[in-house]
């Protein structure tokens, strides 16, 4: 039995693209194999660990359980798309560096994209709300507190408040 292919047109990190993809391929596979966007990690491949998190039309999704063909007409952002046009880090990426919220780095792209979605909501969340919003990721290096602190400080800065916790 031969694979079926379908043309998928979408926008990835601000660039309009089109590619023939196997109808069975995940968005993770398309991003990694066709576009070499390796910040999208392959972790559990069942939507549990968050390593493959991407933004689709501004909302986080586990790309390992999202078919590539569903990306038709969508705007997708990977970690590579968070950087500025000259390669400068976004405020949340810098906060991860400042707070030592990066250890092995495997979970970092997913956490950063979830943090971007949270911060784009443009509101102040309580600690409990923030922890719940960040809960869809597994960090094997136990960096949760530093990650939480980086997101909270960035949230406070964006609200014009004192980020010192």
Coordinates of N, CA and C in Angstrom, one line a residue:
X1 N 0.9 -1.2 0.0 CA 0.0 0.0 0.0 C 0.9 1.2 0.0
X2 N 0.6 2.2 -0.9 CA 1.5 3.4 -1.0 C 0.9 4.5 -0.2
X3 N 1.8 5.4 0.3 CA 1.4 6.5 1.1 C 0.6 7.5 0.2
X4 N -0.3 8.2 0.8 CA -1.0 9.3 0.1 C -0.4 10.6 0.6
X5 N -0.3 11.5 -0.3 CA 0.3 12.8 -0.1 C -0.7 13.9 -0.4
X6 N -0.5 15.0 0.4 CA -1.4 16.2 0.2 C -0.6 17.4 0.3
X7 N -0.9 18.4 -0.5 CA -0.2 19.7 -0.5 C -0.7 20.5 0.7
X8 N 0.2 20.9 1.5 CA -0.1 21.8 2.7 C 0.5 23.1 2.5
X9 N -0.3 24.2 2.6 CA 0.1 25.6 2.5 C -0.1 26.2 3.9
X10 N 0.9 26.8 4.5 CA 0.8 27.4 5.8 C 1.8 28.5 5.9
X11 N 1.8 29.1 7.1 CA 2.9 30.1 7.4 C 3.6 29.6 8.6
X12 N 4.9 29.5 8.4 CA 5.8 29.0 9.5 C 6.8 30.1 9.9
X13 N 6.7 30.5 11.1 CA 7.6 31.6 11.6 C 7.6 32.8 10.6
X14 N 6.4 33.2 10.2 CA 6.3 34.4 9.4 C 6.6 34.2 7.9
X15 N 6.8 33.0 7.5 CA 7.1 32.7 6.1 C 6.1 31.8 5.5
X16 N 5.5 32.2 4.3 CA 4.5 31.3 3.7 C 5.3 30.2 3.0
X17 N 4.8 29.0 3.2 CA 5.4 27.8 2.7 C 4.4 26.8 2.1
X18 N 4.8 25.9 1.3 CA 4.0 24.8 0.8 C 4.8 23.6 0.6
X19 N 4.2 22.4 0.9 CA 5.0 21.2 0.8 C 4.0 20.0 0.7
X20 N 4.4 19.0 -0.1 CA 3.6 17.8 -0.2 C 4.0 17.0 1.0
X21 N 3.0 16.5 1.8 CA 3.3 15.7 3.0 C 2.5 14.5 3.0
X22 N 3.0 13.5 3.6 CA 2.3 12.2 3.8 C 1.1 12.5 4.7
X23 N -0.1 12.1 4.4 CA -1.3 12.4 5.2 C -1.2 11.8 6.6
X24 N -0.3 10.9 6.8 CA -0.2 10.3 8.1 C 0.9 11.0 9.0
X25 N 1.6 11.9 8.4 CA 2.7 12.6 9.1 C 2.2 13.6 10.2
X26 N 2.9 13.6 11.3 CA 2.6 14.6 12.3 C 3.2 15.9 12.0
X27 N 2.7 17.0 12.6 CA 3.3 18.3 12.4 C 4.7 18.3 12.9
X28 N 5.0 17.6 13.9 CA 6.4 17.5 14.4 C 7.3 17.0 13.3
X29 N 6.9 15.9 12.7 CA 7.7 15.3 11.6 C 7.9 16.3 10.4
X30 N 6.8 17.0 10.1 CA 6.9 18.0 9.0 C 7.9 19.1 9.3
X31 N 7.7 19.6 10.5 CA 8.6 20.8 10.9 C 10.1 20.3 11.0
X32 N 10.3 19.2 11.6 CA 11.7 18.7 11.7 C 12.3 18.2 10.4
X33 N 11.5 17.4 9.7 CA 12.1 16.7 8.5 C 12.1 17.6 7.2
X34 N 11.0 18.4 7.0 CA 10.9 19.1 5.8 C 11.4 20.6 5.9
X35 N 11.4 21.1 7.2 CA 11.8 22.5 7.4 C 13.0 22.6 8.3
X36 N 13.5 21.5 8.8 CA 14.7 21.5 9.7 C 14.6 22.4 10.9
X37 N 13.4 22.5 11.4 CA 13.1 23.3 12.7 C 13.2 22.3 13.8
X38 N 14.4 22.1 14.3 CA 14.7 21.0 15.2 C 14.5 21.5 16.7
X39 N 14.0 22.7 16.9 CA 13.6 23.1 18.3 C 12.4 22.3 18.7
X40 N 11.6 21.9 17.7 CA 10.4 21.1 18.0 C 10.9 19.6 18.3
X41 N 10.9 19.3 19.5 CA 11.5 18.0 19.9 C 10.5 16.9 19.8
X42 N 11.1 15.7 19.6 CA 10.3 14.4 19.7 C 10.5 13.8 21.1
X43 N 9.5 13.9 21.9 CA 9.6 13.3 23.2 C 8.8 12.0 23.3
X44 N 7.6 12.1 23.9 CA 6.8 11.0 24.2 C 6.0 10.5 22.9
X45 N 5.8 11.4 22.0 CA 5.0 11.2 20.8 C 3.5 10.8 21.0
X46 N 3.0 11.1 22.2 CA 1.6 10.9 22.6 C 0.9 12.1 23.2
X47 N 1.6 13.2 23.1 CA 1.0 14.5 23.6 C 1.0 14.7 25.1
X48 N 2.0 14.0 25.8 CA 2.0 14.1 27.3 C 3.2 15.0 27.8
X49 N 4.3 15.1 27.1 CA 5.5 15.7 27.7 C 5.7 17.2 27.4
X50 N 5.1 17.6 26.3 CA 5.2 19.1 25.9 C 6.4 19.4 25.1
X51 N 7.3 18.5 24.9 CA 8.5 18.8 24.2 C 8.3 19.3 22.7
X52 N 7.2 18.9 22.1 CA 6.9 19.2 20.7 C 6.0 20.5 20.6
X53 N 5.8 21.2 21.7 CA 4.8 22.3 21.7 C 5.2 23.3 20.6
X54 N 4.1 23.8 19.9 CA 4.2 24.9 18.9 C 3.0 25.8 19.1
X55 N 3.1 27.0 18.6 CA 1.9 27.9 18.6 C 1.3 27.7 17.2
X56 N 0.0 27.5 17.2 CA -0.8 27.5 15.9 C -1.9 28.5 16.1
X57 N -1.8 29.5 15.2 CA -2.7 30.7 15.3 C -2.8 31.2 16.8
X58 N -1.6 31.3 17.4 CA -1.5 31.9 18.7 C -1.8 31.0 19.9
X59 N -2.2 29.7 19.6 CA -2.5 28.8 20.7 C -1.6 27.6 20.7
X60 N -1.2 27.1 21.9 CA -0.2 26.0 22.0 C -0.9 24.7 21.6
X61 N -0.1 23.9 20.9 CA -0.6 22.5 20.6 C 0.6 21.6 20.7
X62 N 0.4 20.3 21.0 CA 1.4 19.3 21.0 C 1.4 18.8 19.5
X63 N 2.5 19.2 18.8 CA 2.6 18.9 17.4 C 2.7 17.4 17.1
X64 N 3.1 16.6 18.1 CA 3.2 15.2 17.8 C 1.9 14.5 17.6
X65 N 0.8 15.1 18.1 CA -0.5 14.5 17.9 C -1.4 15.4 17.0
X66 N -0.8 16.3 16.3 CA -1.4 17.2 15.3 C -0.9 16.8 13.9
X67 N -1.8 16.4 13.1 CA -1.4 15.9 11.8 C -0.9 17.1 10.9
X68 N 0.1 16.9 10.2 CA 0.6 18.0 9.3 C -0.4 18.6 8.4
X69 N -1.3 17.7 7.9 CA -2.3 18.2 6.9 C -3.3 19.2 7.6
X70 N -3.4 19.1 8.9 CA -4.3 20.1 9.6 C -3.7 21.5 9.7
X71 N -2.5 21.6 9.3 CA -1.8 22.9 9.3 C -2.2 23.8 8.1
X72 N -2.9 23.2 7.2 CA -3.4 24.0 6.0 C -4.0 25.3 6.4
X73 N -3.4 26.4 5.9 CA -3.9 27.8 6.2 C -3.6 28.4 7.5
X74 N -2.8 27.6 8.4 CA -2.5 28.1 9.7 C -1.2 28.9 9.8
X75 N -1.1 29.6 10.9 CA 0.2 30.3 11.2 C 0.8 29.6 12.3
X76 N 2.0 29.0 12.1 CA 2.7 28.2 13.1 C 4.0 28.9 13.5
X77 N 4.2 28.9 14.8 CA 5.4 29.5 15.4 C 6.1 28.4 16.2
X78 N 7.4 28.2 15.9 CA 8.3 27.4 16.6 C 9.2 28.3 17.4
X79 N 10.1 27.7 18.2 CA 11.1 28.5 19.0 C 11.9 29.4 18.1
X80 N 12.2 28.9 16.9 CA 13.0 29.7 16.0 C 12.3 31.0 15.6
X81 N 10.9 31.0 15.7 CA 10.1 32.2 15.4 C 10.0 33.2 16.5
X82 N 10.5 32.9 17.7 CA 10.4 33.8 18.8 C 11.4 34.9 18.7
X83 N 12.5 34.6 18.1 CA 13.6 35.6 18.0 C 13.3 36.7 17.1
X84 N 13.9 37.9 17.4 CA 13.7 39.1 16.6 C 14.3 38.9 15.2
X85 N 14.1 39.9 14.3 CA 14.6 39.7 12.9 C 16.1 39.7 12.8
X86 N 16.8 40.2 13.7 CA 18.3 40.2 13.7 C 18.8 39.1 14.6
X87 N 18.0 38.2 15.0 CA 18.4 37.1 15.9 C 18.5 37.4 17.4
X88 N 17.9 38.6 17.8 CA 17.9 38.9 19.2 C 16.9 38.1 19.9
X89 N 17.2 37.8 21.2 CA 16.3 37.0 22.0 C 15.1 37.8 22.3
X90 N 13.9 37.1 22.5 CA 12.7 37.8 23.0 C 12.9 38.0 24.5
X91 N 12.0 38.8 25.1 CA 12.1 39.0 26.5 C 12.0 37.7 27.3
X92 N 11.1 36.8 26.9 CA 11.0 35.6 27.7 C 12.2 34.7 27.5
X93 N 12.8 34.6 26.3 CA 14.0 33.9 26.1 C 15.2 34.4 27.0
X94 N 15.3 35.7 27.1 CA 16.3 36.4 27.9 C 16.0 36.1 29.4
X95 N 14.8 36.1 29.8 CA 14.4 35.8 31.2 C 14.8 34.3 31.5
X96 N 14.7 33.4 30.6 CA 15.1 32.0 30.9 C 16.6 32.0 31.1
X97 N 17.3 32.8 30.3 CA 18.8 32.8 30.5 C 19.1 33.4 31.9
X98 N 18.5 34.6 32.2 CA 18.8 35.3 33.4 C 18.4 34.5 34.7
X99 N 17.4 33.7 34.6 CA 16.9 32.9 35.8 C 17.5 31.5 35.8
X100 N 18.4 31.2 34.9 CA 19.0 29.8 34.8 C 17.9 28.8 34.7
X101 N 16.9 29.1 33.8 CA 15.8 28.2 33.6 C 16.0 27.2 32.5
X102 N 17.3 27.1 32.1 CA 17.7 26.1 31.1 C 18.7 25.2 31.7
X103 N 18.5 23.9 31.6 CA 19.5 23.0 32.1 C 19.9 22.1 30.9
X104 N 19.3 21.0 30.7 CA 19.7 20.2 29.5 C 19.1 20.8 28.2
X105 N 18.0 21.5 28.3 CA 17.4 22.2 27.2 C 16.4 21.5 26.4
X106 N 16.1 20.2 26.7 CA 15.2 19.4 25.9 C 13.8 20.0 26.1
X107 N 13.3 20.4 27.3 CA 12.0 20.9 27.5 C 11.8 22.4 27.2
X108 N 13.0 23.1 27.0 CA 13.0 24.5 27.0 C 12.1 25.1 25.8
X109 N 12.2 24.6 24.6 CA 11.4 25.2 23.5 C 9.9 25.1 23.8
X110 N 9.4 24.0 24.3 CA 8.0 23.8 24.6 C 7.6 24.8 25.7
X111 N 8.4 24.9 26.8 CA 8.1 25.8 27.9 C 8.1 27.2 27.3
X112 N 9.0 27.6 26.5 CA 9.1 29.0 26.0 C 7.9 29.3 25.1
X113 N 7.4 28.4 24.3 CA 6.2 28.7 23.5 C 5.0 28.7 24.4
X114 N 4.9 27.9 25.4 CA 3.7 28.0 26.3 C 3.8 29.3 27.0
X115 N 5.0 29.7 27.5 CA 5.2 31.0 28.1 C 4.8 32.2 27.2
X116 N 5.1 32.1 25.9 CA 4.7 33.1 25.0 C 3.2 33.2 24.9
X117 N 2.5 32.1 24.8 CA 1.1 32.1 24.8 C 0.5 32.8 26.0
X118 N 1.0 32.4 27.2 CA 0.6 33.0 28.5 C 0.8 34.5 28.5
X119 N 2.0 34.9 28.1 CA 2.3 36.3 28.1 C 1.5 37.1 27.1
X120 N 1.2 36.5 26.0 CA 0.4 37.2 25.0 C -1.1 37.4 25.5
X121 N -1.5 36.8 26.5 CA -2.8 37.0 27.1 C -2.9 38.3 27.8
X122 N -1.7 38.9 28.0 CA -1.6 40.3 28.6 C -2.5 40.5 29.8
X123 N -2.3 39.6 30.8 CA -2.9 39.7 32.1 C -2.0 39.2 33.2
X124 N -2.3 39.5 34.4 CA -1.6 39.1 35.5 C -2.2 37.8 36.1
X125 N -1.5 36.8 36.1 CA -2.0 35.5 36.7 C -1.5 35.3 38.1
X126 N -2.3 34.6 38.9 CA -1.8 34.3 40.3 C -0.7 33.2 40.1
X127 N 0.0 32.9 41.2 CA 1.0 31.9 41.1 C 0.4 30.5 40.8
X128 N -0.8 30.2 41.4 CA -1.5 29.0 41.2 C -1.9 28.9 39.7
X129 N -2.5 29.9 39.2 CA -2.9 29.9 37.8 C -1.7 29.7 36.8
X130 N -0.6 30.4 37.1 CA 0.6 30.3 36.3 C 1.2 28.9 36.3
X131 N 1.2 28.3 37.5 CA 1.7 26.9 37.6 C 0.8 26.0 36.8
X132 N -0.5 26.2 36.9 CA -1.4 25.3 36.1 C -1.2 25.5 34.6
X133 N -1.0 26.7 34.2 CA -0.8 27.0 32.8 C 0.5 26.4 32.2
X134 N 1.5 26.3 33.1 CA 2.8 25.7 32.7 C 2.9 24.2 32.9
X135 N 1.8 23.6 33.4 CA 1.8 22.2 33.9 C 1.9 21.2 32.8
X136 N 1.7 21.5 31.5 CA 1.7 20.5 30.5 C 3.1 20.1 30.0
X137 N 4.1 20.3 30.8 CA 5.5 20.0 30.3 C 6.2 19.2 31.4
X138 N 7.0 18.2 30.9 CA 7.8 17.5 31.8 C 9.3 18.0 31.6
X139 N 9.9 18.3 32.8 CA 11.3 18.7 32.8 C 12.0 17.6 33.6
X140 N 12.9 17.0 32.9 CA 13.7 15.9 33.6 C 14.8 16.4 34.5
X141 N 15.1 17.7 34.4 CA 16.2 18.3 35.2 C 15.7 19.1 36.4
X142 N 14.4 19.0 36.7 CA 13.7 19.7 37.8 C 14.0 21.2 37.8
X143 N 13.9 21.8 36.7 CA 14.1 23.2 36.6 C 12.8 24.0 36.7
X144 N 11.7 23.4 37.3 CA 10.4 24.1 37.3 C 10.4 25.4 38.0
X145 N 11.1 25.5 39.1 CA 11.1 26.8 39.9 C 11.7 27.9 39.1
X146 N 12.8 27.7 38.5 CA 13.5 28.7 37.7 C 12.6 29.1 36.5
X147 N 12.0 28.1 35.9 CA 11.1 28.4 34.7 C 9.9 29.2 35.2
X148 N 9.3 28.8 36.3 CA 8.2 29.6 36.8 C 8.6 31.0 37.1
X149 N 9.8 31.2 37.7 CA 10.3 32.5 38.1 C 10.5 33.4 36.8
X150 N 11.1 32.8 35.8 CA 11.3 33.5 34.5 C 10.0 34.0 33.9
X151 N 9.0 33.1 33.9 CA 7.7 33.5 33.3 C 7.0 34.6 34.1
X152 N 7.1 34.4 35.5 CA 6.4 35.4 36.3 C 7.1 36.8 36.2
X153 N 8.4 36.8 36.2 CA 9.1 38.1 36.1 C 8.8 38.8 34.8
X154 N 8.8 38.0 33.7 CA 8.4 38.6 32.4 C 7.0 39.1 32.4
X155 N 6.1 38.4 33.0 CA 4.7 38.8 33.1 C 4.6 40.1 33.8
X156 N 5.3 40.2 34.9 CA 5.3 41.4 35.7 C 5.8 42.6 34.9
X157 N 7.0 42.4 34.3 CA 7.6 43.4 33.5 C 6.7 43.9 32.4
X158 N 6.0 43.0 31.7 CA 5.1 43.4 30.6 C 3.9 44.2 31.2
X159 N 3.6 44.0 32.4 CA 2.4 44.7 33.0 C 2.9 46.0 33.6
X160 N 4.2 46.3 33.5 CA 4.8 47.6 34.1 C 4.9 47.5 35.6
X161 N 5.0 46.3 36.1 CA 5.2 46.2 37.6 C 6.6 45.7 37.9
X162 N 6.9 45.9 39.2 CA 8.2 45.5 39.7 C 8.4 44.0 39.6
X163 N 9.3 43.5 38.8 CA 9.5 42.0 38.7 C 10.2 41.4 39.8
X164 N 10.7 42.1 40.8 CA 11.5 41.5 41.9 C 10.5 40.7 42.7
X165 N 10.8 39.4 42.9 CA 9.8 38.5 43.6 C 10.3 38.2 45.0

